[in-house]
XYZ file of C-alpha atoms in Angstrom:
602
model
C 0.000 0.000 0.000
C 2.839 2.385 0.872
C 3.838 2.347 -3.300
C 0.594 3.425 -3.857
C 0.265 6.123 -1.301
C 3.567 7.663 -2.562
C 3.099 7.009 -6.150
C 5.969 4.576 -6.230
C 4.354 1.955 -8.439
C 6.534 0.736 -11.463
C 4.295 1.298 -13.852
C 2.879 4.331 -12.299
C 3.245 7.395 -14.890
C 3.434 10.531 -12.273
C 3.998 14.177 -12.926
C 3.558 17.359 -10.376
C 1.585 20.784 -11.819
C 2.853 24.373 -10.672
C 1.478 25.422 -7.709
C 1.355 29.032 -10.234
C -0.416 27.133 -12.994
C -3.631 25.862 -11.742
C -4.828 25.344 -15.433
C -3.103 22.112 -15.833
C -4.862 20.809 -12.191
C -7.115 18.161 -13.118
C -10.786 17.648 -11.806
C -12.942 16.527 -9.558
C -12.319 12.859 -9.252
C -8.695 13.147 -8.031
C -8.485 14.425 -4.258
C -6.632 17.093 -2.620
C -5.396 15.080 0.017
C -4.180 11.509 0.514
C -5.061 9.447 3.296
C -4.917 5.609 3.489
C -8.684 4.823 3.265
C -8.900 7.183 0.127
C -5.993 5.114 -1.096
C -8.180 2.140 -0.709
C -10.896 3.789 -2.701
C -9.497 5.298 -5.816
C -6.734 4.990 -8.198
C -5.835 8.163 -8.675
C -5.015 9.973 -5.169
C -3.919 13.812 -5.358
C -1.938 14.720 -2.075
C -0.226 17.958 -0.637
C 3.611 17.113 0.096
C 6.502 18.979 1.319
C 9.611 17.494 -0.537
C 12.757 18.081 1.278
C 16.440 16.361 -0.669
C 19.424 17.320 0.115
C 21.580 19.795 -2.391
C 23.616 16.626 -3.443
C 20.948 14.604 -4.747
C 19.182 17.381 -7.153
C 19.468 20.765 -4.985
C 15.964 20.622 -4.844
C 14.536 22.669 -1.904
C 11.266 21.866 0.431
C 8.408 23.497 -0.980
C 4.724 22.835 -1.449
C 3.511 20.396 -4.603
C 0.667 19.077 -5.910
C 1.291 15.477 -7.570
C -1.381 13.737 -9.403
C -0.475 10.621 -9.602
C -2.152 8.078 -11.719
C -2.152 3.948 -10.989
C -1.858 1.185 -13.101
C -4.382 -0.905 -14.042
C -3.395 -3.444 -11.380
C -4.286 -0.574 -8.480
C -7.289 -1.212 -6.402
C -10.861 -1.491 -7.684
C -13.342 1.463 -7.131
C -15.785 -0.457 -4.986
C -15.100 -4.338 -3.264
C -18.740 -5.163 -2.782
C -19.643 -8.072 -5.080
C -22.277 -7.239 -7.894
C -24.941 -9.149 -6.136
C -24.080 -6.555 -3.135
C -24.341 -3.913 -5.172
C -27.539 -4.831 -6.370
C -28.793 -4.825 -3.139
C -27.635 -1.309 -2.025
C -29.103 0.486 -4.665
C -32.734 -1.687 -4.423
C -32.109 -0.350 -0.055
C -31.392 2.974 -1.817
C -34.309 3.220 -4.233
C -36.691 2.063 -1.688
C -35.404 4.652 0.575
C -35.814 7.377 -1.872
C -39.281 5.510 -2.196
C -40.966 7.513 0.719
C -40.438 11.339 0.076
C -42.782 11.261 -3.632
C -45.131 8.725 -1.952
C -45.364 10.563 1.427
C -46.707 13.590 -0.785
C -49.244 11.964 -2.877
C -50.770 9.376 -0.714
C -52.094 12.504 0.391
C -53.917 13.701 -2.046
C -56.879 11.480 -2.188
C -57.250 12.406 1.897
C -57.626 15.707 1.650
C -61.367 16.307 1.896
C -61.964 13.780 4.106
C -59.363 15.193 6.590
C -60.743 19.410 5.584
C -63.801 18.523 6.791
C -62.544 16.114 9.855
C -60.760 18.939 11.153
C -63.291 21.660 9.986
C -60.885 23.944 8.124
C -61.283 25.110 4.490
C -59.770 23.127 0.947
C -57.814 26.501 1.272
C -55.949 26.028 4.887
C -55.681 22.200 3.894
C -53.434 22.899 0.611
C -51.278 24.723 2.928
C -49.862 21.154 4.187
C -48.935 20.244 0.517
C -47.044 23.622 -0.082
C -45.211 23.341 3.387
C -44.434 20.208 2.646
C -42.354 20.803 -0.809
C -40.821 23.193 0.838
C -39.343 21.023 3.896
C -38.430 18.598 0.976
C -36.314 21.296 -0.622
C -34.493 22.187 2.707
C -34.170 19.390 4.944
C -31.509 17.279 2.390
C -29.091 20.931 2.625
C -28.639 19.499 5.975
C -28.618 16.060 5.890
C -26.361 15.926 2.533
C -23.508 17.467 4.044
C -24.397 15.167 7.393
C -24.134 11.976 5.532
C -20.968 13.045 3.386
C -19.281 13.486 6.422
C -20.715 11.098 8.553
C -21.787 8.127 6.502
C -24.765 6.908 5.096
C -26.291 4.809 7.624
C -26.212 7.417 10.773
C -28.003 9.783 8.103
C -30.426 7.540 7.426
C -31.142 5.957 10.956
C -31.489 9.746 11.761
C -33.875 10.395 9.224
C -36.095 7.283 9.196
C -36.280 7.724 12.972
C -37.813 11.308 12.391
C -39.857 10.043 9.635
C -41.578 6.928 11.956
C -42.201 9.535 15.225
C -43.871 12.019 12.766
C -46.356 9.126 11.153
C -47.274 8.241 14.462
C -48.204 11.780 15.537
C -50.128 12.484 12.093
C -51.895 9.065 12.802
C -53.104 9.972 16.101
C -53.685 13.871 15.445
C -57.084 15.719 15.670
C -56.262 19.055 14.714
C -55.047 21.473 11.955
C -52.105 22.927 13.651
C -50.632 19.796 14.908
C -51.438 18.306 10.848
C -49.267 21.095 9.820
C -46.335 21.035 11.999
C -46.184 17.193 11.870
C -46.564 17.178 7.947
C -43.502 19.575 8.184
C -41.264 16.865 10.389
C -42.815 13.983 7.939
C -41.184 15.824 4.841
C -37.823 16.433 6.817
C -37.211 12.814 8.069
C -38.204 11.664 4.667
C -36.952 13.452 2.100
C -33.171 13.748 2.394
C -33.165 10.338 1.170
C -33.377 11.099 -2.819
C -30.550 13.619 -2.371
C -28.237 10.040 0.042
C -29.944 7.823 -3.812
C -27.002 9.426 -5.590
C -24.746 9.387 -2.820
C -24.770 5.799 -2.696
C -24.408 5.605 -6.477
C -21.561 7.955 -6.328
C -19.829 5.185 -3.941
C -19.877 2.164 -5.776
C -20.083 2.831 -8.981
C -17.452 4.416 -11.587
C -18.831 6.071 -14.309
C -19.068 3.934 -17.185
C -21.613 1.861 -15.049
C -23.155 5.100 -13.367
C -25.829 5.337 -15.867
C -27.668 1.944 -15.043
C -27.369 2.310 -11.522
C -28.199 5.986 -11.075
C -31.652 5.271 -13.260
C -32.062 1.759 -10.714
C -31.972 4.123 -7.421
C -34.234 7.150 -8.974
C -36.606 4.277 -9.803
C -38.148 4.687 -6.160
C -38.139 8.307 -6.128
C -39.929 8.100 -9.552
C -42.580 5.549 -8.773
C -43.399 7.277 -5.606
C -45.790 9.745 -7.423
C -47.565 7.487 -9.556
C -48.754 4.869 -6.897
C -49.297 6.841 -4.392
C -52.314 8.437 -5.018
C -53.494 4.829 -6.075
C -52.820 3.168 -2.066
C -54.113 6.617 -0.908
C -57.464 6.682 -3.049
C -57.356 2.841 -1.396
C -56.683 3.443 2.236
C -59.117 7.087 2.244
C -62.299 5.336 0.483
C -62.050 2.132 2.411
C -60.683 2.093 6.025
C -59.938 6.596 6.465
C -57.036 8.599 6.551
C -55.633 7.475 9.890
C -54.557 4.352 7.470
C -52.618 6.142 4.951
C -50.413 7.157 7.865
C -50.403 3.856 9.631
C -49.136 2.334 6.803
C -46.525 4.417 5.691
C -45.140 3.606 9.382
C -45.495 0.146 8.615
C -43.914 0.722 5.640
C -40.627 2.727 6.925
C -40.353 0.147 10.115
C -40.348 -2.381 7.448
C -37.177 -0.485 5.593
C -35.762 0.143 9.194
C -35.544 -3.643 10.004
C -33.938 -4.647 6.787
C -31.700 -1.724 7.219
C -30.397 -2.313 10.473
C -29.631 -5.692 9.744
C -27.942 -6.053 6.418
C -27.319 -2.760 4.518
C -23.710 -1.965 4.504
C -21.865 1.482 4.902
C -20.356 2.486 1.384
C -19.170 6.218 2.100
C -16.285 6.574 1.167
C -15.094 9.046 3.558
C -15.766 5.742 5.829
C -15.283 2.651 4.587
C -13.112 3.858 1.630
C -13.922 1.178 -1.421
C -15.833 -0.876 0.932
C -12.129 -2.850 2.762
C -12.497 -0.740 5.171
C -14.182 -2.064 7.944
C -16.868 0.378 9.317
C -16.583 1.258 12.937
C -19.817 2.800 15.645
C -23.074 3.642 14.029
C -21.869 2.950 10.606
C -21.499 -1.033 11.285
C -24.927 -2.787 10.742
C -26.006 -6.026 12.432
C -24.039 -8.171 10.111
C -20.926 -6.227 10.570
C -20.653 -6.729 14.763
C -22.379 -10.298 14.282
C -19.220 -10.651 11.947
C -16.856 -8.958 14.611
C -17.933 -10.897 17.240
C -17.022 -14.173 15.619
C -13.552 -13.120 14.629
C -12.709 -12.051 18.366
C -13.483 -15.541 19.433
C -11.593 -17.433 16.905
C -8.143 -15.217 17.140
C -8.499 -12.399 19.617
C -5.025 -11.273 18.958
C -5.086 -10.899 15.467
C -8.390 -9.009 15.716
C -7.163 -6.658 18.438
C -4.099 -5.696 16.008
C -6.902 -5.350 13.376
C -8.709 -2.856 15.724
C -5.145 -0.975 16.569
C -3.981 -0.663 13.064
C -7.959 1.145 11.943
C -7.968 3.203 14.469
C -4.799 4.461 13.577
C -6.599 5.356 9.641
C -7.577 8.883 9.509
C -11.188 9.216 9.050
C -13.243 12.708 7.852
C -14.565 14.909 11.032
C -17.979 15.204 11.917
C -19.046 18.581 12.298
C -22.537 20.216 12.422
C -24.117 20.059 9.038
C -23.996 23.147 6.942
C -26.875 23.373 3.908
C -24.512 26.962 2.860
C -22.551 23.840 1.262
C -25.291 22.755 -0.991
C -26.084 26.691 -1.586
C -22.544 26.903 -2.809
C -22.951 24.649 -5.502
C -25.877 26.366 -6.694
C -24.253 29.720 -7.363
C -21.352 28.076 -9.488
C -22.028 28.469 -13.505
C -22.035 25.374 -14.746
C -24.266 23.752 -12.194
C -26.866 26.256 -12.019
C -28.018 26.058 -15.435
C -27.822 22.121 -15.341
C -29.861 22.737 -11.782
C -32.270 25.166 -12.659
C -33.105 24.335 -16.204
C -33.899 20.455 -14.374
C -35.844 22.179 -11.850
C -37.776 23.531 -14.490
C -38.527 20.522 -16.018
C -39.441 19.046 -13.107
C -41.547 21.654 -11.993
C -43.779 21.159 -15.064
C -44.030 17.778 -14.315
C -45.496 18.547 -10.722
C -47.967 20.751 -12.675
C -49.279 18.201 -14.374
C -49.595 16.114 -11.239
C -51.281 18.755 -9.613
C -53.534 19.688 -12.199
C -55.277 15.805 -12.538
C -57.634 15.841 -9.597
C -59.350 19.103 -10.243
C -59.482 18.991 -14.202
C -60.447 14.775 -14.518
C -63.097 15.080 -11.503
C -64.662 17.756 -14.046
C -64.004 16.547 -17.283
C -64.102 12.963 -16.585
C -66.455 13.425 -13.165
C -64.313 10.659 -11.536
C -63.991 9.723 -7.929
C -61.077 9.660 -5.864
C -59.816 6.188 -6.111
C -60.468 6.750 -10.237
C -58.048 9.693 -10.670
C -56.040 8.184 -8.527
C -55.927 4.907 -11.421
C -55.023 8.179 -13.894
C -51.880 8.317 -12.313
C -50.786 4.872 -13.376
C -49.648 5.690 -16.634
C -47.047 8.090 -15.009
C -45.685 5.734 -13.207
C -44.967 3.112 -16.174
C -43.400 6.090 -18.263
C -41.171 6.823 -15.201
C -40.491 2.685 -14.907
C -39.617 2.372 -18.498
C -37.286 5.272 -18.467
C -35.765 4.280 -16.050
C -35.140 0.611 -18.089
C -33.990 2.260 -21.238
C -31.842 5.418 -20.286
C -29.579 3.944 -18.046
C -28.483 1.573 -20.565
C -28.151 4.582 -23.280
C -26.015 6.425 -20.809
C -23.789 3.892 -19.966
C -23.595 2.656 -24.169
C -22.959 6.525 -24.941
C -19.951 6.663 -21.837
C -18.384 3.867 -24.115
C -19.190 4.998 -27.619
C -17.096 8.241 -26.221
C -14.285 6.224 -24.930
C -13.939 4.961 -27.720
C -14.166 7.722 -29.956
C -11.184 9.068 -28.024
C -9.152 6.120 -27.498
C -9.703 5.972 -23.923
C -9.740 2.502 -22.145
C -12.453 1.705 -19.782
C -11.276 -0.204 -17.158
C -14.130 -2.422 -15.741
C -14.015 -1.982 -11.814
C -11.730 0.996 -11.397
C -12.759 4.869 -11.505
C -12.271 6.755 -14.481
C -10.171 9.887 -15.028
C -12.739 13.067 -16.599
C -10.513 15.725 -16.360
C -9.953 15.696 -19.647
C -13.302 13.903 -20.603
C -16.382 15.900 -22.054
C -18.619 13.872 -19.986
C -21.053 17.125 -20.345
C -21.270 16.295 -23.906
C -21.777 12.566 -23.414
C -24.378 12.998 -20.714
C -26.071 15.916 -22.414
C -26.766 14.352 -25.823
C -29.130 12.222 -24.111
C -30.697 14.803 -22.045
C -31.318 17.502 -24.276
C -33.391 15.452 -26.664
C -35.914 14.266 -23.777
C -36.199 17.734 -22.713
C -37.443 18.843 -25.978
C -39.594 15.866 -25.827
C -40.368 17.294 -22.175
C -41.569 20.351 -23.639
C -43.533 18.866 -26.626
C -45.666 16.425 -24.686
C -46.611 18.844 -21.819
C -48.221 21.331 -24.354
C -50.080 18.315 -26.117
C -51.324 17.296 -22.891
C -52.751 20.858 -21.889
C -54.753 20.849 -25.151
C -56.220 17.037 -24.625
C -57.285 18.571 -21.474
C -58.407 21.857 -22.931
C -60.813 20.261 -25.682
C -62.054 17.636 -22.898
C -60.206 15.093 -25.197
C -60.620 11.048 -25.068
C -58.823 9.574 -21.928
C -56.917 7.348 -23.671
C -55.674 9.463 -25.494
C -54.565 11.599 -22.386
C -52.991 8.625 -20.929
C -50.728 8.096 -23.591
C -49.170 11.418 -23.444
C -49.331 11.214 -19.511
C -46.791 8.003 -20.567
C -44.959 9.824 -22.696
C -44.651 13.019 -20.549
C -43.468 11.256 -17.437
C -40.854 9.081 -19.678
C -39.192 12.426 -21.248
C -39.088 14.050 -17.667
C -37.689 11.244 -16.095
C -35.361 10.537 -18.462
C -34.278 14.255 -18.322
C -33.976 13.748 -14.725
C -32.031 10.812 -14.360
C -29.401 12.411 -16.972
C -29.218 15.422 -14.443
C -28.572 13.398 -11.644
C -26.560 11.279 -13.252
C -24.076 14.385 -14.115
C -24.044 16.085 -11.309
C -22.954 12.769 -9.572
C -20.036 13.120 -12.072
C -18.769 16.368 -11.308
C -18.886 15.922 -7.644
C -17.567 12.151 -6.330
C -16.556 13.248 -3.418
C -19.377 15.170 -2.161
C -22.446 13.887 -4.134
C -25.256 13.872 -1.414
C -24.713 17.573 -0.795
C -24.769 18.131 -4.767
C -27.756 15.953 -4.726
C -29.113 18.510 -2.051
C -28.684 21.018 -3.770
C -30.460 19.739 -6.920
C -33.642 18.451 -4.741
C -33.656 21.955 -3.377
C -34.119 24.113 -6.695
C -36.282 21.112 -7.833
C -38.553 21.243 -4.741
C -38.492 25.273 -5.010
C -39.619 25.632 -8.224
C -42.170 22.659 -8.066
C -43.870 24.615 -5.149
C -44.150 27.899 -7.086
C -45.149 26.219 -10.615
C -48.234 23.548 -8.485
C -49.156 27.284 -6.712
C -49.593 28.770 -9.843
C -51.143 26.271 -11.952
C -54.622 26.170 -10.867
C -55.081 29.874 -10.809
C -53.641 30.191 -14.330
C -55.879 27.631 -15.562
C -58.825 29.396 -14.134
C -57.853 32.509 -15.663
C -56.273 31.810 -19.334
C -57.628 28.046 -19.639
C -56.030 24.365 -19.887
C -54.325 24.710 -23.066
C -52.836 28.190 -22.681
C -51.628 27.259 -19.569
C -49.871 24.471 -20.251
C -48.741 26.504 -23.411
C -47.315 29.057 -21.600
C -44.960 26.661 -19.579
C -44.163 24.867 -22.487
C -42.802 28.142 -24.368
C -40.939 28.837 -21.119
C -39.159 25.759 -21.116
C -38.565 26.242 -24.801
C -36.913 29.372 -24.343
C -35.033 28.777 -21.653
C -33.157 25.662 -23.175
C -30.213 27.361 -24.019
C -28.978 26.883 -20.777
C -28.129 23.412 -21.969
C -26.494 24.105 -24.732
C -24.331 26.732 -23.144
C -23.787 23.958 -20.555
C -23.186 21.198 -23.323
C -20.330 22.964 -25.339
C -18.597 24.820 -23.136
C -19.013 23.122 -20.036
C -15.399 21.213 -20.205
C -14.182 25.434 -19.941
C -16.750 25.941 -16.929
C -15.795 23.245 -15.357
C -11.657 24.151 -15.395
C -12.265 27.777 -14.635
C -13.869 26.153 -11.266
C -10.850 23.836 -10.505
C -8.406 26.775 -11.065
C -9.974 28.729 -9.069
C -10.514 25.986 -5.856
C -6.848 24.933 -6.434
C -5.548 29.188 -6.295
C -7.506 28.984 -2.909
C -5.415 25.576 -1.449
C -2.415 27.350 -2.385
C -3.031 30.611 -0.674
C -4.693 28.945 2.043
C -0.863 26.646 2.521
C 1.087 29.861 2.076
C -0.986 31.326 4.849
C -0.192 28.586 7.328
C 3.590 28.990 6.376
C 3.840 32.313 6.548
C 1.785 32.366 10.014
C 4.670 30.089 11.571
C 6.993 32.285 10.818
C 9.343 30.647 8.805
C 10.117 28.185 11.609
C 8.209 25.155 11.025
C 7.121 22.994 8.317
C 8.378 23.101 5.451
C 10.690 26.041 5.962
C 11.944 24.606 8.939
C 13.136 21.121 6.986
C 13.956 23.536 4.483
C 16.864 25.187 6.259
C 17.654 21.563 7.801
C 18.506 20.835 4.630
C 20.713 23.643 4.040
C 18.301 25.675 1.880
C 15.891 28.335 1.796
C 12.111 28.557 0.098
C 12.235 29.652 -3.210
C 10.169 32.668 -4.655
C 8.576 33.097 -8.077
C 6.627 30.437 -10.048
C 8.492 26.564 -9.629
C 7.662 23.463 -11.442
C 8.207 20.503 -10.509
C 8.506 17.269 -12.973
C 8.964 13.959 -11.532
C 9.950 10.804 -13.561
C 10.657 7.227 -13.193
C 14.606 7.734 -11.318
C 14.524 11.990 -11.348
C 13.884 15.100 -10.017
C 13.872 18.383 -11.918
C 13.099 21.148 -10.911
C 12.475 24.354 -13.078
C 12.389 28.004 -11.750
């Protein structure tokens, strides 16, 4: 392990960038520092050293270096869980993400029943579905940034803990107020789990296989909308809405059990590719079953086990901070791949929102028969989710190929220099087109009290383009941030969740005022014009992305040569440095390693 820690491999191929050149620093999936468990995890490590020779070697003087440093093909594999494992963590993670969408829906079919329960207006009962988006917007800021730091499984025990209490209080309930505030916590607990789906992705899969497995775990979060009004029109019409609430506990103490007994920890902050054993919180059932056993058949060996992990540097945990998740949203590149989603998605939640009202008129079904409506959204989603991960993952190789690029099955992938925008984009721009298309057709079926069938169809069709447009998003932003992806993932269900509150607020009064078809016109022409934002992001988003590293790396540097210059001189580096009989030198150096030599170029 030490070779690979120092980049002393034979057939590693290393070279150090100018700490005054920050253009030639690559991306996002090489890290600033090296630790053992990140060795473990990637094959390509980035570390901060201080290299002190002395003057007869190669007069080389301690200063600070970056060295990217880039292992064979015999390094260590991305992720040691077998595929069968992996299979399994992404079905836990899609089921997790399962209970945000359906936590909203199931609602919908309840809300009469419970307006005139409680003896408040239609008006003061939509209140609970607009307070609820927005808790689902701003609840994964915090837990995002939790669960990069912490791990997955304290985030989720946290959050499925909150989510169980607050079913149990909405269950039992008798008044508006209480409905409100507990509707609030029920979003929290639940919905930082679609923003941990691509966190687990992020840590297990490399991205030629990202594709498939990112569509797998956005299956839940996807499904979630469509069936849920179906179990709620159930539940409401047949036993009341204390059930819908009684079995979504059910249904999370079901996930909790399964959880707590076999899903593994896979951040990699962590567990690093998975050899890392996990230690506290993060170990499930299995893992001190496991432990156990191995203290009784060789104590010692276990005990040096134990001694030589705790001596592995592990990430602090520190009180979550959703500014991180802010942050992302403010950089170019990702906020018109965020908000142009968000707008997708947002007219997707229009259309959702718009069914009750405008089928109970047109159609003058029932609950539990608009809630059968939503069916066909629910295959489109399914079936997207089938076909585009497949087409992301061909299109990942069709680029490799194109430029000569070996994929190496197992092992992460190097993007610096890859136009992964591109290759992810040329799927996602033609389903948001499609996106745009089939939510203007739909407003007209509507608007000319067209044939249901008919409006089914392009309910199918509407719900595949958006989710395909979605899962490309995701899929993306999981690319440009490895290392953090729950709190990018925040920050994507937060614009998402944002703009899906004000675009369900303003749907109903725009179709009262201007009519089905002009409504659903007017978003469509908004989407339309706004599309650019992809294309901006699609060819120049290699140039985005590389005016963001420069500027990251320019703030490591100054942030070193503060710590330097606040010891005075005296320790660190400059300290070895005059050990060694030199002094720090000033101006731009770069610093070229090879196989047997050192130069060093002022």
């Amino acid at each position: 392990m030490s070779s690979l820690v120092n980049g002393s491999d034979g057939n590693a191929q290393t070279r150090a960038v100018a700490s005054t050149e920050p253009q030639d620093i690559q991306d996002h999936d090489v890290r600033p520092y090296s630790n053992p468990s990140e060795t473990l995890a990637v094959d390509q490590t980035v570390h901060l050293s201080k290299i002190a020779t002395n003057q007869d070697e190669s007069h080389a003087t301690s200063q600070l270096q970056r060295t990217v440093t880039t292992a064979s093909a015999a390094g260590p594999v991305y992720s040691v869980f077998s595929k069968n494992q992996k299979r399994f963590i992404i079905f836990m993670a899609s089921w997790a993400g399962f209970f945000s969408p359906i936590s909203g829906t199931i609602y919908y079919p309840a809300l009469n029943p419970l307006a005139a329960d409680l003896n408040v207006s239609n008006t003061l009962i939509n209140l609970t579905l607009t307070s609820y988006m927005i808790f689902q917007g701003l609840a994964p800021s915090f837990f995002g940034d939790f669960s990069d730091a912490a791990g997955r499984r304290p985030a989720y025990a946290i959050c499925f803990s909150i989510y169980i209490a607050a079913n149990i209080g909405l269950a039992l309930q008798n008044s508006f107020p209480a409905l409100f505030i507990l509707r609030c916590i029920q979003s929290t607990g639940s919905s930082a789990t679609i923003a941990m789906c691509s966190a687990v992705v992020a840590d297990i899969a490399t991205p030629a296989e990202r594709g498939t497995y990112m569509g797998v775990a956005y299956s839940g979060s996807l499904l979630g909308p469509a069936i849920g009004p179906v179990i709620g029109g159930l539940l409401a019409d047949f036993v009341g809405w204390r059930a819908i609430f009684w079995f979504l506990l059910a249904l999370g103490a079901a996930f909790m059990i399964v959880f707590g007994v076999f899903l593994p920890e896979t951040a990699r902050t962590q567990v690093g590719n998975g050899s890392i054993p996990p230690k506290g919180w993060n170990m499930s059932l299995i893992n001190i079953l496991a432990m156990r056993k191995s203290r009784q058949l060789d104590p010692k060996e276990t005990s040096e086990r134990v001694e030589d992990e705790a001596a592995l540097p592990r990430k602090k945990v520190t009180f979550p901070n959703p500014l991180r998740s802010v942050s992302v949203i403010f950089d170019k590149a990702n906020a018109l791949l965020l908000f142009y989603n968000g707008f997708i998605f947002a007219a997707f939640y229009a259309v959702s929102a718009v069914i009750p009202s405008q089928f109970a008129e047109i159609y003058h079904f029932n609950e539990f028969q608009i809630g059968l409506c939503y069916i066909p959204c629910g295959a489109g989603a399914m079936t997207a989710v089938l076909v585009n991960g497949r087409i992301l993952d061909g299109n990942f190789s069709r680029w490799c190929k194109k430029l000569g690029i070996k994929i190496r099955k197992g092992r992460d992938q190097d993007l610096s220099n890859f136009p992964i925008e591109k290759v992810r984009l040329q799927i996602g721009i033609p389903a948001a087109y499609a996106s745009v298309a089939f939510t203007c057709i739909f407003g007209w079926l509507i608007h000319v009290d067209g044939p249901l069938a008919a409006v089914l169809v392009v309910l199918f069709f509407t719900n595949f383009a958006i989710s395909v447009s979605y899962n490309v998003t995701t899929t993306l932003l999981v690319d440009l941030y490895p290392k953090s992806p729950a709190t990018a993932g925040a920050a994507n269900n937060l614009v998402r969740c944002l703009l899906g509150a004000g675009f369900t607020a303003a749907v109903i009064p725009l179709v009262n005022a201007i009519g089905r078809g002009w409504t659903f016109t007017a978003f469509s022409v908004f989407l339309f014009i706004t599309s650019p934002m992809l294309w901006l992001l699609y060819f120049r988003g290699m140039d985005l992305r590389a005016d963001r590293h420069r500027r990251q790396e320019q703030k490591k540097i100054l942030k070193e040569e503060g710590k330097i210059l606040a010891t005075g001189g005296e320790g660190g580096g400059a300290h070895e440095s005059r050990q060694a009989g030199g002094e720090l030198p000033q101006g731009p150096v770069e610093v070229k390693i090879e196989q047997g030599s050192t130069d060093i170029h002022r």
